[in-house]
Every structure is written in structure tokens, then in C-alpha cells.
Amino acid sequence: MSSYSLLAIIAIGLASNLDNAGVGIAYGVRKIRIPWYSNLAIALISFMATLISGLFGNLISTWISPWIGQLIGTIVIIGVGVWVLLQPYVEKKPVPKETRTNSFTRLLQNPEEADMDSSKSISLPESILLGIALAMNALAGGFNAGITQLNIWYTSLSVGIFSFILLALCAGFGEKFAAEKLGNRATVISGLLLIFIGFRQMF
């Protein structure tokens, strides 16, 4: 494995999970516990999302020439990066109550809503909903890895491991100021990192 491939795998793992840092700190501030088994379930969902989208990308890559695969992978991951950057502005627009309530984006903006029984602990069933919301960026990262011929298994492991570590570390940390700052910056950093990965692959 080349040094660039290793760096790309690590970068995808980080970019796919920076939302976990903001969510983890938000839980720490609100004294909401994330038991290890719930955190593991969230990490496994991110791992599976990356693996499935990576296998799909890999399948597509067998039918097209390498440069087209690079182009598609670049467009997808840059597109997701731009989408991530625009989310804070999109979310300021009025949205019907029903849509807001069912939105995974809303769950990430208000992570305490995942604690539906107000037990101050994220149960295993609650972690599945949160895991799906947090795995959205992993889909793009996995597809990009598959279609650009990065090692899918290593990429999926990177995403799963960073998911577990960032959520665990950041949940034990923080005051309100830190949560707000990191929550906002994590979105920007995640989007910029995805865009950087896309451009680096083409040039």
C-alpha cells in the first residue's frame, strides 16, 4: 500500500466521523451516557455503510476505465463535501414540523433527541437511529474508495475505528462553549476535508 493510499484511507475515516466529535461533546455537556455497546453499534453501522458503498463503487469500477472512475469518485466526494458545507445555511430555512422531526440532519443538530426515553443514556435501539444519521458521510467515503481502487476493507475499518474513538473521547469532554465551537467547526472541517480528498485524487 502506498503512503498516499494510507493517508487517503485515514483522511476518509476522519472526514466521515467529524460529526461524531460534535455529537459526542453535546452528549457530554448534557450528561447523556453512550455505553460502549451502543458506541460499538454506531461504529459497526458506519463500517457496514462504508463497506457496502465501497463494494458498489468497486463493482462500477470494473465496467469503466480508471480515469472515469477517478472522475466519478472526485465528483461524488467533492459534491458531498460541498453539501456538508452548505448544511448550516440550508437548515436556517423554515421547514415543516413533520420534516424537521424525521430528519437525520435535525438529529445531528439536536443529538439529545436520540435519547427518546430521556434516560440520559443511549440504549442499543436508540444507537441504531443515531448510527444511521452519523453514517451518511461514510457512504460517500466508501463509494469513493471503491471506485478509485482504494482498499475497501481498510477504509471501512478506518471509518469504524474513528467512529468509535471520536465518539468515546469527545463524549467525556467539554463545556458548552467547546461543544458549540467544535460542532460548527466539525461540519466545516469535514466538508473541506472531503473536497480536498477529491481534488487530491485528480491532481
JSON list of C-alpha atoms in Angstrom, two decimals, residues 12-161:
[
{"chain": "A", "resi": 12, "resn": "ILE", "atom": "CA", "xyz": [-11.71, 9.38, 4.70]},
{"chain": "A", "resi": 13, "resn": "GLY", "atom": "CA", "xyz": [-12.01, 7.81, 8.17]},
{"chain": "A", "resi": 14, "resn": "LEU", "atom": "CA", "xyz": [-11.63, 11.23, 9.82]},
{"chain": "A", "resi": 15, "resn": "ALA", "atom": "CA", "xyz": [-13.83, 13.15, 7.38]},
{"chain": "A", "resi": 16, "resn": "SER", "atom": "CA", "xyz": [-16.61, 10.58, 7.71]},
{"chain": "A", "resi": 17, "resn": "ASN", "atom": "CA", "xyz": [-16.65, 10.90, 11.50]},
{"chain": "A", "resi": 18, "resn": "LEU", "atom": "CA", "xyz": [-16.06, 14.53, 12.44]},
{"chain": "A", "resi": 19, "resn": "ASP", "atom": "CA", "xyz": [-19.77, 14.86, 13.17]},
{"chain": "A", "resi": 20, "resn": "ASN", "atom": "CA", "xyz": [-19.18, 12.26, 15.90]},
{"chain": "A", "resi": 21, "resn": "ALA", "atom": "CA", "xyz": [-16.92, 14.71, 17.71]},
{"chain": "A", "resi": 22, "resn": "GLY", "atom": "CA", "xyz": [-19.61, 17.39, 17.85]},
{"chain": "A", "resi": 23, "resn": "VAL", "atom": "CA", "xyz": [-22.31, 14.89, 18.83]},
{"chain": "A", "resi": 24, "resn": "GLY", "atom": "CA", "xyz": [-20.06, 13.32, 21.49]},
{"chain": "A", "resi": 25, "resn": "ILE", "atom": "CA", "xyz": [-19.31, 16.67, 23.13]},
{"chain": "A", "resi": 26, "resn": "ALA", "atom": "CA", "xyz": [-23.00, 17.62, 23.01]},
{"chain": "A", "resi": 27, "resn": "TYR", "atom": "CA", "xyz": [-23.82, 14.43, 24.90]},
{"chain": "A", "resi": 28, "resn": "GLY", "atom": "CA", "xyz": [-21.04, 15.07, 27.41]},
{"chain": "A", "resi": 29, "resn": "VAL", "atom": "CA", "xyz": [-22.39, 18.56, 28.11]},
{"chain": "A", "resi": 30, "resn": "ARG", "atom": "CA", "xyz": [-25.90, 17.17, 28.65]},
{"chain": "A", "resi": 31, "resn": "LYS", "atom": "CA", "xyz": [-24.63, 14.26, 30.80]},
{"chain": "A", "resi": 32, "resn": "ILE", "atom": "CA", "xyz": [-26.05, 11.73, 28.36]},
{"chain": "A", "resi": 33, "resn": "ARG", "atom": "CA", "xyz": [-24.06, 8.48, 28.53]},
{"chain": "A", "resi": 34, "resn": "ILE", "atom": "CA", "xyz": [-23.07, 6.44, 25.49]},
{"chain": "A", "resi": 35, "resn": "PRO", "atom": "CA", "xyz": [-22.40, 2.89, 26.73]},
{"chain": "A", "resi": 36, "resn": "TRP", "atom": "CA", "xyz": [-19.59, 1.05, 24.94]},
{"chain": "A", "resi": 37, "resn": "TYR", "atom": "CA", "xyz": [-22.01, -1.37, 23.29]},
{"chain": "A", "resi": 38, "resn": "SER", "atom": "CA", "xyz": [-24.10, 1.49, 21.87]},
{"chain": "A", "resi": 39, "resn": "ASN", "atom": "CA", "xyz": [-20.93, 3.18, 20.62]},
{"chain": "A", "resi": 40, "resn": "LEU", "atom": "CA", "xyz": [-19.82, -0.12, 19.09]},
{"chain": "A", "resi": 41, "resn": "ALA", "atom": "CA", "xyz": [-23.18, -0.48, 17.33]},
{"chain": "A", "resi": 42, "resn": "ILE", "atom": "CA", "xyz": [-22.79, 3.03, 15.86]},
{"chain": "A", "resi": 43, "resn": "ALA", "atom": "CA", "xyz": [-19.25, 2.19, 14.70]},
{"chain": "A", "resi": 44, "resn": "LEU", "atom": "CA", "xyz": [-20.45, -1.08, 13.12]},
{"chain": "A", "resi": 45, "resn": "ILE", "atom": "CA", "xyz": [-23.17, 0.78, 11.20]},
{"chain": "A", "resi": 46, "resn": "SER", "atom": "CA", "xyz": [-20.55, 3.20, 9.85]},
{"chain": "A", "resi": 47, "resn": "PHE", "atom": "CA", "xyz": [-18.30, 0.24, 8.98]},
{"chain": "A", "resi": 48, "resn": "MET", "atom": "CA", "xyz": [-21.10, -1.56, 7.11]},
{"chain": "A", "resi": 49, "resn": "ALA", "atom": "CA", "xyz": [-22.23, 1.62, 5.31]},
{"chain": "A", "resi": 50, "resn": "THR", "atom": "CA", "xyz": [-18.66, 2.19, 4.11]},
{"chain": "A", "resi": 51, "resn": "LEU", "atom": "CA", "xyz": [-18.18, -1.43, 3.09]},
{"chain": "A", "resi": 52, "resn": "ILE", "atom": "CA", "xyz": [-21.46, -1.71, 1.16]},
{"chain": "A", "resi": 53, "resn": "SER", "atom": "CA", "xyz": [-20.99, 1.59, -0.69]},
{"chain": "A", "resi": 54, "resn": "GLY", "atom": "CA", "xyz": [-17.34, 0.65, -1.31]},
{"chain": "A", "resi": 55, "resn": "LEU", "atom": "CA", "xyz": [-18.30, -2.70, -2.84]},
{"chain": "A", "resi": 56, "resn": "PHE", "atom": "CA", "xyz": [-20.84, -0.90, -5.02]},
{"chain": "A", "resi": 57, "resn": "GLY", "atom": "CA", "xyz": [-18.18, 1.57, -6.16]},
{"chain": "A", "resi": 58, "resn": "ASN", "atom": "CA", "xyz": [-15.76, -1.28, -6.80]},
{"chain": "A", "resi": 59, "resn": "LEU", "atom": "CA", "xyz": [-18.36, -3.07, -8.94]},
{"chain": "A", "resi": 60, "resn": "ILE", "atom": "CA", "xyz": [-18.90, 0.03, -11.05]},
{"chain": "A", "resi": 61, "resn": "SER", "atom": "CA", "xyz": [-15.14, 0.48, -11.47]},
{"chain": "A", "resi": 62, "resn": "THR", "atom": "CA", "xyz": [-14.87, -2.89, -13.24]},
{"chain": "A", "resi": 63, "resn": "TRP", "atom": "CA", "xyz": [-17.09, -1.59, -16.07]},
{"chain": "A", "resi": 64, "resn": "ILE", "atom": "CA", "xyz": [-15.42, 1.75, -16.70]},
{"chain": "A", "resi": 65, "resn": "SER", "atom": "CA", "xyz": [-11.92, 2.98, -17.41]},
{"chain": "A", "resi": 66, "resn": "PRO", "atom": "CA", "xyz": [-9.75, 4.07, -14.44]},
{"chain": "A", "resi": 67, "resn": "TRP", "atom": "CA", "xyz": [-9.77, 7.78, -15.31]},
{"chain": "A", "resi": 68, "resn": "ILE", "atom": "CA", "xyz": [-13.58, 7.83, -15.48]},
{"chain": "A", "resi": 69, "resn": "GLY", "atom": "CA", "xyz": [-13.65, 6.09, -12.09]},
{"chain": "A", "resi": 70, "resn": "GLN", "atom": "CA", "xyz": [-11.35, 8.76, -10.68]},
{"chain": "A", "resi": 71, "resn": "LEU", "atom": "CA", "xyz": [-13.57, 11.47, -12.14]},
{"chain": "A", "resi": 72, "resn": "ILE", "atom": "CA", "xyz": [-16.78, 9.96, -10.74]},
{"chain": "A", "resi": 73, "resn": "GLY", "atom": "CA", "xyz": [-15.17, 9.43, -7.34]},
{"chain": "A", "resi": 74, "resn": "THR", "atom": "CA", "xyz": [-13.93, 13.02, -7.32]},
{"chain": "A", "resi": 75, "resn": "ILE", "atom": "CA", "xyz": [-17.32, 14.45, -8.31]},
{"chain": "A", "resi": 76, "resn": "VAL", "atom": "CA", "xyz": [-19.16, 12.38, -5.67]},
{"chain": "A", "resi": 77, "resn": "ILE", "atom": "CA", "xyz": [-16.85, 13.17, -2.76]},
{"chain": "A", "resi": 78, "resn": "ILE", "atom": "CA", "xyz": [-16.50, 16.87, -3.65]},
{"chain": "A", "resi": 79, "resn": "GLY", "atom": "CA", "xyz": [-20.29, 17.07, -4.07]},
{"chain": "A", "resi": 80, "resn": "VAL", "atom": "CA", "xyz": [-20.82, 15.61, -0.61]},
{"chain": "A", "resi": 81, "resn": "GLY", "atom": "CA", "xyz": [-18.19, 17.97, 0.80]},
{"chain": "A", "resi": 82, "resn": "VAL", "atom": "CA", "xyz": [-20.00, 20.98, -0.68]},
{"chain": "A", "resi": 83, "resn": "TRP", "atom": "CA", "xyz": [-23.33, 19.62, 0.61]},
{"chain": "A", "resi": 84, "resn": "VAL", "atom": "CA", "xyz": [-21.85, 19.29, 4.12]},
{"chain": "A", "resi": 85, "resn": "LEU", "atom": "CA", "xyz": [-20.56, 22.88, 3.97]},
{"chain": "A", "resi": 86, "resn": "LEU", "atom": "CA", "xyz": [-23.96, 24.20, 2.87]},
{"chain": "A", "resi": 87, "resn": "GLN", "atom": "CA", "xyz": [-25.97, 22.35, 5.53]},
{"chain": "A", "resi": 88, "resn": "PRO", "atom": "CA", "xyz": [-25.75, 25.08, 8.22]},
{"chain": "A", "resi": 89, "resn": "TYR", "atom": "CA", "xyz": [-27.23, 27.59, 5.73]},
{"chain": "A", "resi": 90, "resn": "VAL", "atom": "CA", "xyz": [-29.89, 25.23, 4.38]},
{"chain": "A", "resi": 91, "resn": "GLU", "atom": "CA", "xyz": [-31.05, 24.38, 7.89]},
{"chain": "A", "resi": 92, "resn": "LYS", "atom": "CA", "xyz": [-31.79, 28.06, 8.63]},
{"chain": "A", "resi": 93, "resn": "LYS", "atom": "CA", "xyz": [-34.68, 27.97, 6.15]},
{"chain": "A", "resi": 94, "resn": "PRO", "atom": "CA", "xyz": [-38.15, 27.26, 7.59]},
{"chain": "A", "resi": 95, "resn": "VAL", "atom": "CA", "xyz": [-39.06, 23.58, 7.27]},
{"chain": "A", "resi": 96, "resn": "PRO", "atom": "CA", "xyz": [-42.42, 21.93, 8.04]},
{"chain": "A", "resi": 97, "resn": "LYS", "atom": "CA", "xyz": [-42.50, 20.47, 11.53]},
{"chain": "A", "resi": 98, "resn": "GLU", "atom": "CA", "xyz": [-43.03, 16.91, 10.29]},
{"chain": "A", "resi": 99, "resn": "THR", "atom": "CA", "xyz": [-39.95, 17.13, 8.07]},
{"chain": "A", "resi": 100, "resn": "ARG", "atom": "CA", "xyz": [-37.79, 18.54, 10.83]},
{"chain": "A", "resi": 101, "resn": "THR", "atom": "CA", "xyz": [-38.84, 15.82, 13.24]},
{"chain": "A", "resi": 102, "resn": "ASN", "atom": "CA", "xyz": [-37.94, 12.98, 10.87]},
{"chain": "A", "resi": 103, "resn": "SER", "atom": "CA", "xyz": [-34.72, 14.48, 9.51]},
{"chain": "A", "resi": 104, "resn": "PHE", "atom": "CA", "xyz": [-31.38, 12.80, 10.22]},
{"chain": "A", "resi": 105, "resn": "THR", "atom": "CA", "xyz": [-29.82, 16.25, 9.87]},
{"chain": "A", "resi": 106, "resn": "ARG", "atom": "CA", "xyz": [-32.06, 17.53, 12.65]},
{"chain": "A", "resi": 107, "resn": "LEU", "atom": "CA", "xyz": [-30.93, 14.61, 14.82]},
{"chain": "A", "resi": 108, "resn": "LEU", "atom": "CA", "xyz": [-27.31, 15.64, 14.32]},
{"chain": "A", "resi": 109, "resn": "GLN", "atom": "CA", "xyz": [-28.17, 19.27, 15.17]},
{"chain": "A", "resi": 110, "resn": "ASN", "atom": "CA", "xyz": [-30.11, 18.15, 18.26]},
{"chain": "A", "resi": 111, "resn": "PRO", "atom": "CA", "xyz": [-28.46, 14.85, 19.25]},
{"chain": "A", "resi": 112, "resn": "GLU", "atom": "CA", "xyz": [-30.26, 14.72, 22.60]},
{"chain": "A", "resi": 113, "resn": "GLU", "atom": "CA", "xyz": [-33.39, 13.79, 20.64]},
{"chain": "A", "resi": 114, "resn": "ALA", "atom": "CA", "xyz": [-31.87, 10.34, 20.08]},
{"chain": "A", "resi": 115, "resn": "ASP", "atom": "CA", "xyz": [-32.41, 9.76, 23.82]},
{"chain": "A", "resi": 116, "resn": "MET", "atom": "CA", "xyz": [-36.12, 9.23, 23.20]},
{"chain": "A", "resi": 117, "resn": "ASP", "atom": "CA", "xyz": [-36.89, 7.82, 26.65]},
{"chain": "A", "resi": 118, "resn": "SER", "atom": "CA", "xyz": [-34.98, 10.66, 28.41]},
{"chain": "A", "resi": 119, "resn": "SER", "atom": "CA", "xyz": [-32.96, 8.09, 30.35]},
{"chain": "A", "resi": 120, "resn": "LYS", "atom": "CA", "xyz": [-29.73, 10.10, 29.98]},
{"chain": "A", "resi": 121, "resn": "SER", "atom": "CA", "xyz": [-28.22, 7.05, 28.28]},
{"chain": "A", "resi": 122, "resn": "ILE", "atom": "CA", "xyz": [-28.25, 5.97, 24.64]},
{"chain": "A", "resi": 123, "resn": "SER", "atom": "CA", "xyz": [-29.73, 2.49, 24.51]},
{"chain": "A", "resi": 124, "resn": "LEU", "atom": "CA", "xyz": [-28.92, -0.05, 21.80]},
{"chain": "A", "resi": 125, "resn": "PRO", "atom": "CA", "xyz": [-32.14, 0.63, 19.81]},
{"chain": "A", "resi": 126, "resn": "GLU", "atom": "CA", "xyz": [-31.56, 4.39, 20.08]},
{"chain": "A", "resi": 127, "resn": "SER", "atom": "CA", "xyz": [-27.97, 3.94, 18.90]},
{"chain": "A", "resi": 128, "resn": "ILE", "atom": "CA", "xyz": [-29.19, 2.41, 15.63]},
{"chain": "A", "resi": 129, "resn": "LEU", "atom": "CA", "xyz": [-31.06, 5.58, 14.65]},
{"chain": "A", "resi": 130, "resn": "LEU", "atom": "CA", "xyz": [-28.11, 7.74, 15.68]},
{"chain": "A", "resi": 131, "resn": "GLY", "atom": "CA", "xyz": [-25.70, 5.41, 13.87]},
{"chain": "A", "resi": 132, "resn": "ILE", "atom": "CA", "xyz": [-27.63, 5.74, 10.60]},
{"chain": "A", "resi": 133, "resn": "ALA", "atom": "CA", "xyz": [-27.57, 9.54, 10.88]},
{"chain": "A", "resi": 134, "resn": "LEU", "atom": "CA", "xyz": [-23.83, 9.56, 11.59]},
{"chain": "A", "resi": 135, "resn": "ALA", "atom": "CA", "xyz": [-23.06, 7.09, 8.78]},
{"chain": "A", "resi": 136, "resn": "MET", "atom": "CA", "xyz": [-24.29, 9.36, 5.96]},
{"chain": "A", "resi": 137, "resn": "ASN", "atom": "CA", "xyz": [-20.81, 10.76, 5.19]},
{"chain": "A", "resi": 138, "resn": "ALA", "atom": "CA", "xyz": [-19.41, 7.22, 5.31]},
{"chain": "A", "resi": 139, "resn": "LEU", "atom": "CA", "xyz": [-21.49, 6.28, 2.26]},
{"chain": "A", "resi": 140, "resn": "ALA", "atom": "CA", "xyz": [-19.66, 8.83, 0.10]},
{"chain": "A", "resi": 141, "resn": "GLY", "atom": "CA", "xyz": [-16.27, 7.87, 1.53]},
{"chain": "A", "resi": 142, "resn": "GLY", "atom": "CA", "xyz": [-16.86, 4.19, 0.88]},
{"chain": "A", "resi": 143, "resn": "PHE", "atom": "CA", "xyz": [-18.09, 4.75, -2.67]},
{"chain": "A", "resi": 144, "resn": "ASN", "atom": "CA", "xyz": [-15.07, 6.94, -3.38]},
{"chain": "A", "resi": 145, "resn": "ALA", "atom": "CA", "xyz": [-12.71, 4.27, -2.03]},
{"chain": "A", "resi": 146, "resn": "GLY", "atom": "CA", "xyz": [-14.35, 1.56, -4.13]},
{"chain": "A", "resi": 147, "resn": "ILE", "atom": "CA", "xyz": [-14.44, 3.40, -7.42]},
{"chain": "A", "resi": 148, "resn": "THR", "atom": "CA", "xyz": [-10.87, 4.74, -7.07]},
{"chain": "A", "resi": 149, "resn": "GLN", "atom": "CA", "xyz": [-9.49, 1.32, -6.10]},
{"chain": "A", "resi": 150, "resn": "LEU", "atom": "CA", "xyz": [-8.53, 2.11, -2.50]},
{"chain": "A", "resi": 151, "resn": "ASN", "atom": "CA", "xyz": [-8.60, -0.92, -0.20]},
{"chain": "A", "resi": 152, "resn": "ILE", "atom": "CA", "xyz": [-12.27, -1.14, 0.81]},
{"chain": "A", "resi": 153, "resn": "TRP", "atom": "CA", "xyz": [-11.70, -3.21, 3.94]},
{"chain": "A", "resi": 154, "resn": "TYR", "atom": "CA", "xyz": [-9.02, -0.90, 5.32]},
{"chain": "A", "resi": 155, "resn": "THR", "atom": "CA", "xyz": [-11.17, 2.12, 4.51]},
{"chain": "A", "resi": 156, "resn": "SER", "atom": "CA", "xyz": [-14.19, 0.57, 6.26]},
{"chain": "A", "resi": 157, "resn": "LEU", "atom": "CA", "xyz": [-12.05, -0.31, 9.30]},
{"chain": "A", "resi": 158, "resn": "SER", "atom": "CA", "xyz": [-10.69, 3.25, 9.37]},
{"chain": "A", "resi": 159, "resn": "VAL", "atom": "CA", "xyz": [-14.22, 4.68, 9.36]},
{"chain": "A", "resi": 160, "resn": "GLY", "atom": "CA", "xyz": [-15.42, 2.26, 12.07]},
{"chain": "A", "resi": 161, "resn": "ILE", "atom": "CA", "xyz": [-12.42, 2.80, 14.33]}
]
